[in-house]
Amino acid sequence: MKKIINSKIITPYRIITGHDLIYDGQILAIDLDSGSCDEVIDAKGCYVSPGFIDRHTHGGWGYDFSCADADQIVEGTRECAKTGVTAVVPTIEFAVHPTKQDWAVVEAIECAADKNSKGSEILGIHIEGAFVSSVENHQKIHVQEMIPILDRMKKGLVWTVDPQAEGMSDFVTELSQRGLYASIGHSEFCTQENFMKCVEHGACQVTHIYSSTNGYYRENGFRYPGIQELSLMTKEVFVEVLMNNHHISPELFRFIYHCKGSAGIVLATDCHPRKNKYTSGAEKFETIWNEPLHRTSWWGSPGMDDVVRAAYHAGIPLCEAVKMATLTPARALGVHAKKGSIAPGKDADLVIFDENVQIQQVIVKGNTLL
């Protein structure tokens, strides 16, 4: 049995002081006097938060989740853990007609999930590709062709989909029936009808709102809501936000927060593995290791600590900022019974950080990683 003393414990509703946090592999209690324990961590007045959950990251710090090397993926999760992430959903591109390389990547992530004891727990795979930007690619989704892929992919958890693709609502139904999650995104143009049809069939999330998601459009003189407006209007839909003060401004973030509240916003990094310069067309961007970047932040390695800090500095109460990186993504991924908050019976996934969200220690299922 272990305990953390001299801390400020963050719950989704308040900050608790003067109590010890007792745990082993799971949270055991929050108590005034816990007595003796095998291991004692003195937080020295820092905050104790549930571990952050990143449902959208391609790697970072030079490690690529799209490589077919399980050891490299494990090392990538170790770097994620240094930013307070205790559970992660590696994000990859995947073809409608997958190649041997596509399957090699999937199998490497599955292998990493089974052998990983060094870093963030791998919850599943986020497929971001193949089903996006249908207006440009003129794709049609045939559900029967996708069933063997779904059967084979053991860890496929989140699929970013374009509602405009023909047959997409049927595919969303298939995902929902399997307990998987369809997330609307990467649509150059989506009508109100197709958005709502996918939501009615089970889509419950939007991938990085205000990036590759269209706003209102005109039809026969009328203006209709696009993905951005519809996702903010629809209470049941979670919106993913890449909040790093360089992708979405604090003012826009406060607007999203006003519409959705902390229960509807999932903070994420969309982190990419590069830590060197990247050239796109005539523009050159400097990628800074573990620092929030400009509009192309997803080409660098911003951590979840950066994202939570940016939300907090945007004027969001700390409990609420933490909730958007913990309990809300846990609910969006269906793992909230075990993760996302500090409560007896839940996994002891914990982060200790200071007043400026600088990570001091990271604990995954009771094991101290940092």
Tab-separated table of C-alpha atoms in Angstrom:
chain	number	residue	atom	x	y	z
A	1	MET	CA	0.000	0.000	0.000
A	2	LYS	CA	1.249	3.481	-0.920
A	3	LYS	CA	0.191	7.030	-0.200
A	4	ILE	CA	0.720	10.600	-1.313
A	5	ILE	CA	0.877	13.250	1.408
A	6	ASN	CA	0.965	17.062	1.464
A	7	SER	CA	-0.928	17.415	-1.799
A	8	LYS	CA	-3.895	19.205	-3.292
A	9	ILE	CA	-6.102	16.499	-4.783
A	10	ILE	CA	-8.033	17.491	-7.915
A	11	THR	CA	-11.439	15.924	-8.450
A	12	PRO	CA	-13.866	16.882	-11.247
A	13	TYR	CA	-15.674	19.082	-8.736
A	14	ARG	CA	-13.178	20.537	-6.250
A	15	ILE	CA	-9.670	20.548	-4.836
A	16	ILE	CA	-9.186	18.602	-1.581
A	17	THR	CA	-6.444	19.570	0.854
A	18	GLY	CA	-5.242	18.064	4.137
A	19	HIS	CA	-5.941	14.489	3.044
A	20	ASP	CA	-3.749	11.540	2.095
A	21	LEU	CA	-4.305	9.663	-1.154
A	22	ILE	CA	-3.956	5.910	-0.557
A	23	TYR	CA	-3.477	3.502	-3.474
A	24	ASP	CA	-1.860	0.357	-4.771
A	25	GLY	CA	-2.763	-0.627	-8.339
A	26	GLN	CA	-6.067	1.134	-7.726
A	27	ILE	CA	-7.224	4.115	-5.712
A	28	LEU	CA	-8.092	2.870	-2.226
A	29	ALA	CA	-9.135	5.989	-0.321
A	30	ILE	CA	-8.809	9.697	0.287
A	31	ASP	CA	-8.401	9.919	4.028
A	32	LEU	CA	-7.398	12.350	6.766
A	33	ASP	CA	-5.172	9.845	8.591
A	34	SER	CA	-4.054	6.824	6.563
A	35	GLY	CA	-1.534	5.413	9.022
A	36	SER	CA	1.637	3.660	7.874
A	37	CYS	CA	2.221	2.598	4.266
A	38	ASP	CA	4.962	0.762	2.371
A	39	GLU	CA	5.757	3.801	0.242
A	40	VAL	CA	5.154	7.497	0.904
A	41	ILE	CA	5.396	10.257	-1.688
A	42	ASP	CA	5.577	13.791	-0.359
A	43	ALA	CA	3.937	16.044	-2.955
A	44	LYS	CA	5.302	19.132	-1.170
A	45	GLY	CA	2.165	21.139	-1.750
A	46	CYS	CA	1.773	20.233	-5.435
A	47	TYR	CA	-1.440	19.123	-7.109
A	48	VAL	CA	-2.377	15.470	-7.604
A	49	SER	CA	-4.499	14.943	-10.697
A	50	PRO	CA	-5.894	11.933	-12.510
A	51	GLY	CA	-3.523	10.905	-15.290
A	52	PHE	CA	-4.070	12.693	-18.582
A	53	ILE	CA	-5.588	10.773	-21.495
A	54	ASP	CA	-4.506	11.645	-25.061
A	55	ARG	CA	-6.937	10.188	-27.599
A	56	HIS	CA	-5.158	11.722	-30.596
A	57	THR	CA	-1.377	11.536	-31.000
A	58	HIS	CA	0.819	10.252	-33.812
A	59	GLY	CA	3.928	9.978	-31.662
A	60	GLY	CA	6.415	12.624	-30.634
A	61	TRP	CA	9.975	13.338	-29.575
A	62	GLY	CA	11.285	11.430	-32.567
A	63	TYR	CA	9.103	8.352	-31.994
A	64	ASP	CA	6.478	7.420	-34.580
A	65	PHE	CA	3.369	5.412	-33.701
A	66	SER	CA	3.047	4.578	-37.414
A	67	CYS	CA	6.261	2.567	-37.432
A	68	ALA	CA	6.133	-1.235	-37.436
A	69	ASP	CA	8.418	-1.517	-34.409
A	70	ALA	CA	6.771	-2.350	-31.088
A	71	ASP	CA	9.849	-1.336	-29.092
A	72	GLN	CA	9.891	2.111	-30.687
A	73	ILE	CA	6.186	2.513	-29.912
A	74	VAL	CA	6.805	1.579	-26.280
A	75	GLU	CA	9.547	4.212	-26.101
A	76	GLY	CA	7.083	6.712	-27.584
A	77	THR	CA	4.607	5.987	-24.810
A	78	ARG	CA	7.413	6.539	-22.306
A	79	GLU	CA	7.928	10.038	-23.703
A	80	CYS	CA	4.159	10.627	-23.568
A	81	ALA	CA	4.181	9.672	-19.898
A	82	LYS	CA	6.712	12.415	-19.172
A	83	THR	CA	4.004	14.940	-20.138
A	84	GLY	CA	1.487	13.479	-17.656
A	85	VAL	CA	-0.208	11.075	-20.075
A	86	THR	CA	-1.052	7.785	-18.369
A	87	ALA	CA	-3.296	6.441	-21.151
A	88	VAL	CA	-2.900	7.022	-24.864
A	89	VAL	CA	-4.614	6.177	-28.156
A	90	PRO	CA	-1.937	6.003	-30.892
A	91	THR	CA	-3.233	7.575	-34.092
A	92	ILE	CA	-2.351	6.194	-37.516
A	93	GLU	CA	-3.389	6.406	-41.140
A	94	PHE	CA	-4.937	3.293	-42.608
A	95	ALA	CA	-6.064	2.497	-46.148
A	96	VAL	CA	-9.518	1.277	-47.140
A	97	HIS	CA	-7.645	-1.555	-48.832
A	98	PRO	CA	-4.843	-2.032	-46.284
A	99	THR	CA	-1.329	-2.981	-47.312
A	100	LYS	CA	1.067	-5.339	-45.517
A	101	GLN	CA	2.710	-2.259	-44.027
A	102	ASP	CA	-0.632	-1.016	-42.672
A	103	TRP	CA	-1.176	-4.316	-40.896
A	104	ALA	CA	2.428	-4.407	-39.673
A	105	VAL	CA	1.841	-1.051	-37.928
A	106	VAL	CA	-1.394	-2.264	-36.347
A	107	GLU	CA	0.258	-5.458	-35.127
A	108	ALA	CA	3.182	-3.487	-33.698
A	109	ILE	CA	0.825	-1.289	-31.677
A	110	GLU	CA	-1.073	-4.343	-30.461
A	111	CYS	CA	2.214	-5.972	-29.440
A	112	ALA	CA	3.353	-2.767	-27.701
A	113	ALA	CA	0.071	-2.622	-25.783
A	114	ASP	CA	0.644	-6.147	-24.470
A	115	LYS	CA	4.297	-5.695	-23.487
A	116	ASN	CA	4.294	-2.065	-22.356
A	117	SER	CA	5.279	-1.520	-18.726
A	118	LYS	CA	7.405	1.578	-19.221
A	119	GLY	CA	5.016	4.247	-20.404
A	120	SER	CA	1.447	5.359	-20.962
A	121	GLU	CA	-1.090	2.545	-21.210
A	122	ILE	CA	-2.270	1.970	-24.793
A	123	LEU	CA	-6.074	1.946	-24.804
A	124	GLY	CA	-6.548	1.259	-28.508
A	125	ILE	CA	-5.889	2.685	-31.963
A	126	HIS	CA	-7.300	5.851	-33.530
A	127	ILE	CA	-7.697	5.428	-37.303
A	128	GLU	CA	-7.383	8.822	-38.981
A	129	GLY	CA	-7.260	8.168	-42.684
A	130	ALA	CA	-9.014	6.276	-45.460
A	131	PHE	CA	-12.399	7.685	-44.518
A	132	VAL	CA	-11.595	11.391	-44.676
A	133	SER	CA	-12.045	14.182	-47.227
A	134	SER	CA	-14.506	12.221	-49.347
A	135	VAL	CA	-15.368	15.260	-51.503
A	136	GLU	CA	-11.807	15.237	-52.795
A	137	ASN	CA	-11.367	11.468	-52.999
A	138	HIS	CA	-14.919	10.529	-54.064
A	139	GLN	CA	-14.933	7.544	-51.752
A	140	LYS	CA	-17.784	5.152	-51.177
A	141	ILE	CA	-17.770	2.974	-48.100
A	142	HIS	CA	-18.931	-0.623	-48.529
A	143	VAL	CA	-19.594	-1.989	-45.057
A	144	GLN	CA	-19.300	-5.622	-46.103
A	145	GLU	CA	-15.761	-4.939	-47.307
A	146	MET	CA	-14.893	-3.372	-43.966
A	147	ILE	CA	-16.129	-6.208	-41.743
A	148	PRO	CA	-13.030	-8.423	-42.239
A	149	ILE	CA	-10.843	-5.415	-41.345
A	150	LEU	CA	-12.836	-4.739	-38.184
A	151	ASP	CA	-12.707	-8.420	-37.275
A	152	ARG	CA	-8.929	-8.518	-37.634
A	153	MET	CA	-8.140	-5.223	-35.899
A	154	LYS	CA	-8.261	-6.112	-32.208
A	155	LYS	CA	-7.425	-2.650	-30.889
A	156	GLY	CA	-9.259	-0.355	-33.339
A	157	LEU	CA	-11.053	2.037	-30.974
A	158	VAL	CA	-11.715	5.392	-32.679
A	159	TRP	CA	-12.315	5.955	-36.392
A	160	THR	CA	-12.328	9.495	-37.802
A	161	VAL	CA	-14.933	9.545	-40.563
A	162	ASP	CA	-16.234	11.990	-43.157
A	163	PRO	CA	-20.066	12.063	-43.064
A	164	GLN	CA	-20.186	13.075	-46.737
A	165	ALA	CA	-18.785	9.726	-47.885
A	166	GLU	CA	-21.500	7.583	-49.398
A	167	GLY	CA	-22.405	4.691	-47.105
A	168	MET	CA	-20.727	6.281	-44.076
A	169	SER	CA	-23.782	6.179	-41.811
A	170	ASP	CA	-23.984	2.395	-42.307
A	171	PHE	CA	-20.314	2.074	-41.369
A	172	VAL	CA	-20.929	4.203	-38.269
A	173	THR	CA	-23.714	1.800	-37.309
A	174	GLU	CA	-21.314	-1.143	-37.649
A	175	LEU	CA	-18.760	0.610	-35.447
A	176	SER	CA	-21.362	1.414	-32.807
A	177	GLN	CA	-22.625	-2.152	-32.705
A	178	ARG	CA	-19.064	-3.302	-32.008
A	179	GLY	CA	-18.599	-0.813	-29.163
A	180	LEU	CA	-16.231	1.336	-31.236
A	181	TYR	CA	-16.330	5.097	-31.698
A	182	ALA	CA	-16.912	7.120	-34.860
A	183	SER	CA	-15.501	10.644	-34.722
A	184	ILE	CA	-16.551	13.134	-37.385
A	185	GLY	CA	-13.698	15.040	-38.993
A	186	HIS	CA	-11.511	15.882	-41.976
A	187	SER	CA	-14.511	16.833	-44.074
A	188	GLU	CA	-13.968	19.618	-46.588
A	189	PHE	CA	-17.725	20.058	-46.779
A	190	CYS	CA	-20.450	18.389	-44.729
A	191	THR	CA	-24.157	19.117	-44.845
A	192	GLN	CA	-26.432	19.347	-41.843
A	193	GLU	CA	-28.324	16.281	-43.048
A	194	ASN	CA	-25.252	14.050	-43.313
A	195	PHE	CA	-23.818	15.213	-39.980
A	196	MET	CA	-27.052	14.496	-38.131
A	197	LYS	CA	-27.504	11.167	-39.917
A	198	CYS	CA	-24.095	9.983	-38.692
A	199	VAL	CA	-24.847	11.215	-35.163
A	200	GLU	CA	-28.166	9.386	-35.203
A	201	HIS	CA	-26.315	6.219	-36.284
A	202	GLY	CA	-23.855	6.512	-33.386
A	203	ALA	CA	-21.124	9.078	-34.109
A	204	CYS	CA	-20.508	10.857	-30.814
A	205	GLN	CA	-17.298	12.836	-31.319
A	206	VAL	CA	-15.689	15.424	-33.575
A	207	THR	CA	-11.979	15.308	-34.386
A	208	HIS	CA	-10.152	18.646	-33.837
A	209	ILE	CA	-12.973	21.142	-34.199
A	210	TYR	CA	-12.063	24.208	-36.285
A	211	SER	CA	-9.449	22.216	-38.176
A	212	SER	CA	-10.611	20.371	-41.298
A	213	THR	CA	-14.208	20.813	-40.147
A	214	ASN	CA	-16.424	23.132	-42.145
A	215	GLY	CA	-18.566	25.934	-40.775
A	216	TYR	CA	-21.889	27.182	-42.091
A	217	TYR	CA	-22.729	26.892	-45.793
A	218	ARG	CA	-25.288	28.365	-48.163
A	219	GLU	CA	-27.921	26.453	-50.042
A	220	ASN	CA	-30.681	28.114	-52.096
A	221	GLY	CA	-30.003	31.394	-50.336
A	222	PHE	CA	-30.270	29.968	-46.817
A	223	ARG	CA	-27.352	29.528	-44.450
A	224	TYR	CA	-27.149	26.159	-42.683
A	225	PRO	CA	-24.910	25.013	-39.818
A	226	GLY	CA	-21.834	22.983	-40.686
A	227	ILE	CA	-19.791	20.623	-38.532
A	228	GLN	CA	-18.517	23.401	-36.300
A	229	GLU	CA	-21.916	24.823	-35.403
A	230	LEU	CA	-23.658	21.447	-35.235
A	231	SER	CA	-21.067	19.908	-32.913
A	232	LEU	CA	-21.357	22.867	-30.540
A	233	MET	CA	-25.162	22.704	-30.645
A	234	THR	CA	-25.475	18.943	-30.127
A	235	LYS	CA	-25.109	18.168	-26.427
A	236	GLU	CA	-24.324	14.472	-26.890
A	237	VAL	CA	-21.312	15.112	-29.161
A	238	PHE	CA	-17.828	15.479	-27.661
A	239	VAL	CA	-15.545	17.953	-29.413
A	240	GLU	CA	-11.804	17.420	-29.526
A	241	VAL	CA	-9.793	20.620	-29.118
A	242	LEU	CA	-6.094	21.091	-29.889
A	243	MET	CA	-5.515	23.765	-27.275
A	244	ASN	CA	-1.954	25.033	-27.210
A	245	ASN	CA	-2.422	28.817	-27.575
A	246	HIS	CA	-1.030	28.602	-31.094
A	247	HIS	CA	-3.652	26.439	-32.810
A	248	ILE	CA	-6.833	27.856	-31.280
A	249	SER	CA	-6.760	31.251	-29.610
A	250	PRO	CA	-7.732	31.626	-25.941
A	251	GLU	CA	-10.768	33.653	-27.041
A	252	LEU	CA	-12.021	30.929	-29.374
A	253	PHE	CA	-11.351	28.300	-26.737
A	254	ARG	CA	-13.419	30.223	-24.201
A	255	PHE	CA	-16.231	30.328	-26.775
A	256	ILE	CA	-16.079	26.540	-27.215
A	257	TYR	CA	-16.019	26.143	-23.437
A	258	HIS	CA	-19.064	28.447	-23.143
A	259	CYS	CA	-20.947	26.228	-25.609
A	260	LYS	CA	-19.885	22.767	-24.438
A	261	GLY	CA	-18.524	23.076	-20.905
A	262	SER	CA	-15.843	20.772	-19.555
A	263	ALA	CA	-18.143	17.746	-19.945
A	264	GLY	CA	-18.195	18.166	-23.723
A	265	ILE	CA	-14.569	19.036	-24.523
A	266	VAL	CA	-11.761	16.523	-25.031
A	267	LEU	CA	-8.299	18.072	-24.985
A	268	ALA	CA	-5.720	16.395	-27.228
A	269	THR	CA	-2.295	17.065	-28.730
A	270	ASP	CA	-2.421	15.670	-32.304
A	271	CYS	CA	1.303	15.370	-31.676
A	272	HIS	CA	3.569	14.233	-34.523
A	273	PRO	CA	6.947	12.525	-34.254
A	274	ARG	CA	9.099	15.205	-35.861
A	275	LYS	CA	11.526	17.207	-33.787
A	276	ASN	CA	13.376	18.814	-36.692
A	277	LYS	CA	12.494	21.340	-39.371
A	278	TYR	CA	9.587	20.555	-41.656
A	279	THR	CA	9.042	22.188	-45.052
A	280	SER	CA	5.587	22.521	-46.567
A	281	GLY	CA	5.405	24.345	-49.879
A	282	ALA	CA	7.028	27.758	-49.632
A	283	GLU	CA	6.726	27.864	-45.860
A	284	LYS	CA	9.295	26.589	-43.391
A	285	PHE	CA	8.388	25.804	-39.824
A	286	GLU	CA	10.659	25.282	-36.878
A	287	THR	CA	9.510	22.354	-34.765
A	288	ILE	CA	10.385	22.833	-31.112
A	289	TRP	CA	10.848	19.814	-28.906
A	290	ASN	CA	8.087	19.647	-26.288
A	291	GLU	CA	6.956	23.232	-26.878
A	292	PRO	CA	3.580	24.479	-28.122
A	293	LEU	CA	3.893	25.688	-31.694
A	294	HIS	CA	2.087	27.879	-34.207
A	295	ARG	CA	-0.763	26.842	-36.516
A	296	THR	CA	1.169	23.732	-37.580
A	297	SER	CA	1.583	22.564	-34.001
A	298	TRP	CA	0.754	19.028	-35.015
A	299	TRP	CA	4.150	18.785	-36.735
A	300	GLY	CA	5.913	19.005	-33.394
A	301	SER	CA	5.804	17.447	-29.975
A	302	PRO	CA	3.526	19.476	-27.694
A	303	GLY	CA	2.665	17.503	-24.569
A	304	MET	CA	-0.608	17.185	-22.722
A	305	ASP	CA	0.935	19.249	-19.932
A	306	ASP	CA	1.318	22.072	-22.494
A	307	VAL	CA	-2.319	21.667	-23.528
A	308	VAL	CA	-3.714	21.630	-19.973
A	309	ARG	CA	-1.522	24.584	-19.054
A	310	ALA	CA	-2.763	26.557	-22.073
A	311	ALA	CA	-6.401	25.831	-21.172
A	312	TYR	CA	-5.751	26.939	-17.592
A	313	HIS	CA	-3.973	30.100	-18.723
A	314	ALA	CA	-6.910	30.856	-21.039
A	315	GLY	CA	-8.960	31.492	-17.911
A	316	ILE	CA	-10.530	28.067	-17.370
A	317	PRO	CA	-10.671	26.912	-13.707
A	318	LEU	CA	-7.990	24.312	-13.012
A	319	CYS	CA	-10.500	21.588	-12.076
A	320	GLU	CA	-12.277	22.140	-15.385
A	321	ALA	CA	-9.071	22.209	-17.443
A	322	VAL	CA	-7.957	18.939	-15.842
A	323	LYS	CA	-11.380	17.371	-16.382
A	324	MET	CA	-11.120	18.020	-20.132
A	325	ALA	CA	-7.875	16.011	-20.181
A	326	THR	CA	-9.051	13.223	-17.878
A	327	LEU	CA	-12.685	12.406	-17.144
A	328	THR	CA	-14.188	13.748	-20.363
A	329	PRO	CA	-11.863	11.789	-22.682
A	330	ALA	CA	-12.390	8.752	-20.446
A	331	ARG	CA	-16.134	9.087	-21.016
A	332	ALA	CA	-15.657	9.673	-24.740
A	333	LEU	CA	-13.646	6.443	-24.930
A	334	GLY	CA	-15.913	4.429	-22.639
A	335	VAL	CA	-13.223	3.821	-19.976
A	336	HIS	CA	-14.576	6.142	-17.262
A	337	ALA	CA	-15.439	3.244	-14.951
A	338	LYS	CA	-11.687	2.754	-14.400
A	339	LYS	CA	-10.048	5.988	-15.490
A	340	GLY	CA	-10.442	9.746	-15.565
A	341	SER	CA	-10.944	10.654	-11.911
A	342	ILE	CA	-9.545	9.992	-8.460
A	343	ALA	CA	-12.064	7.730	-6.767
A	344	PRO	CA	-11.891	4.403	-4.877
A	345	GLY	CA	-11.779	1.421	-7.235
A	346	LYS	CA	-10.376	3.315	-10.216
A	347	ASP	CA	-6.909	2.694	-11.628
A	348	ALA	CA	-4.161	4.546	-9.769
A	349	ASP	CA	-3.232	6.649	-12.798
A	350	LEU	CA	-1.932	9.846	-11.215
A	351	VAL	CA	0.056	12.958	-12.055
A	352	ILE	CA	1.726	15.318	-9.605
A	353	PHE	CA	2.330	18.832	-10.948
A	354	ASP	CA	3.053	22.303	-9.623
A	355	GLU	CA	1.167	25.610	-9.890
A	356	ASN	CA	2.217	26.014	-13.529
A	357	VAL	CA	1.348	22.427	-14.544
A	358	GLN	CA	5.006	21.383	-14.607
A	359	ILE	CA	5.061	17.617	-14.194
A	360	GLN	CA	6.788	16.315	-11.055
A	361	GLN	CA	5.760	12.649	-10.980
A	362	VAL	CA	3.699	10.236	-13.062
A	363	ILE	CA	2.104	7.049	-11.736
A	364	VAL	CA	0.466	4.400	-13.953
A	365	LYS	CA	-1.624	1.749	-12.233
A	366	GLY	CA	0.260	2.359	-9.025
A	367	ASN	CA	3.745	2.193	-10.569
A	368	THR	CA	5.835	5.354	-10.496
A	369	LEU	CA	7.266	6.033	-13.973
A	370	LEU	CA	8.688	9.507	-13.412
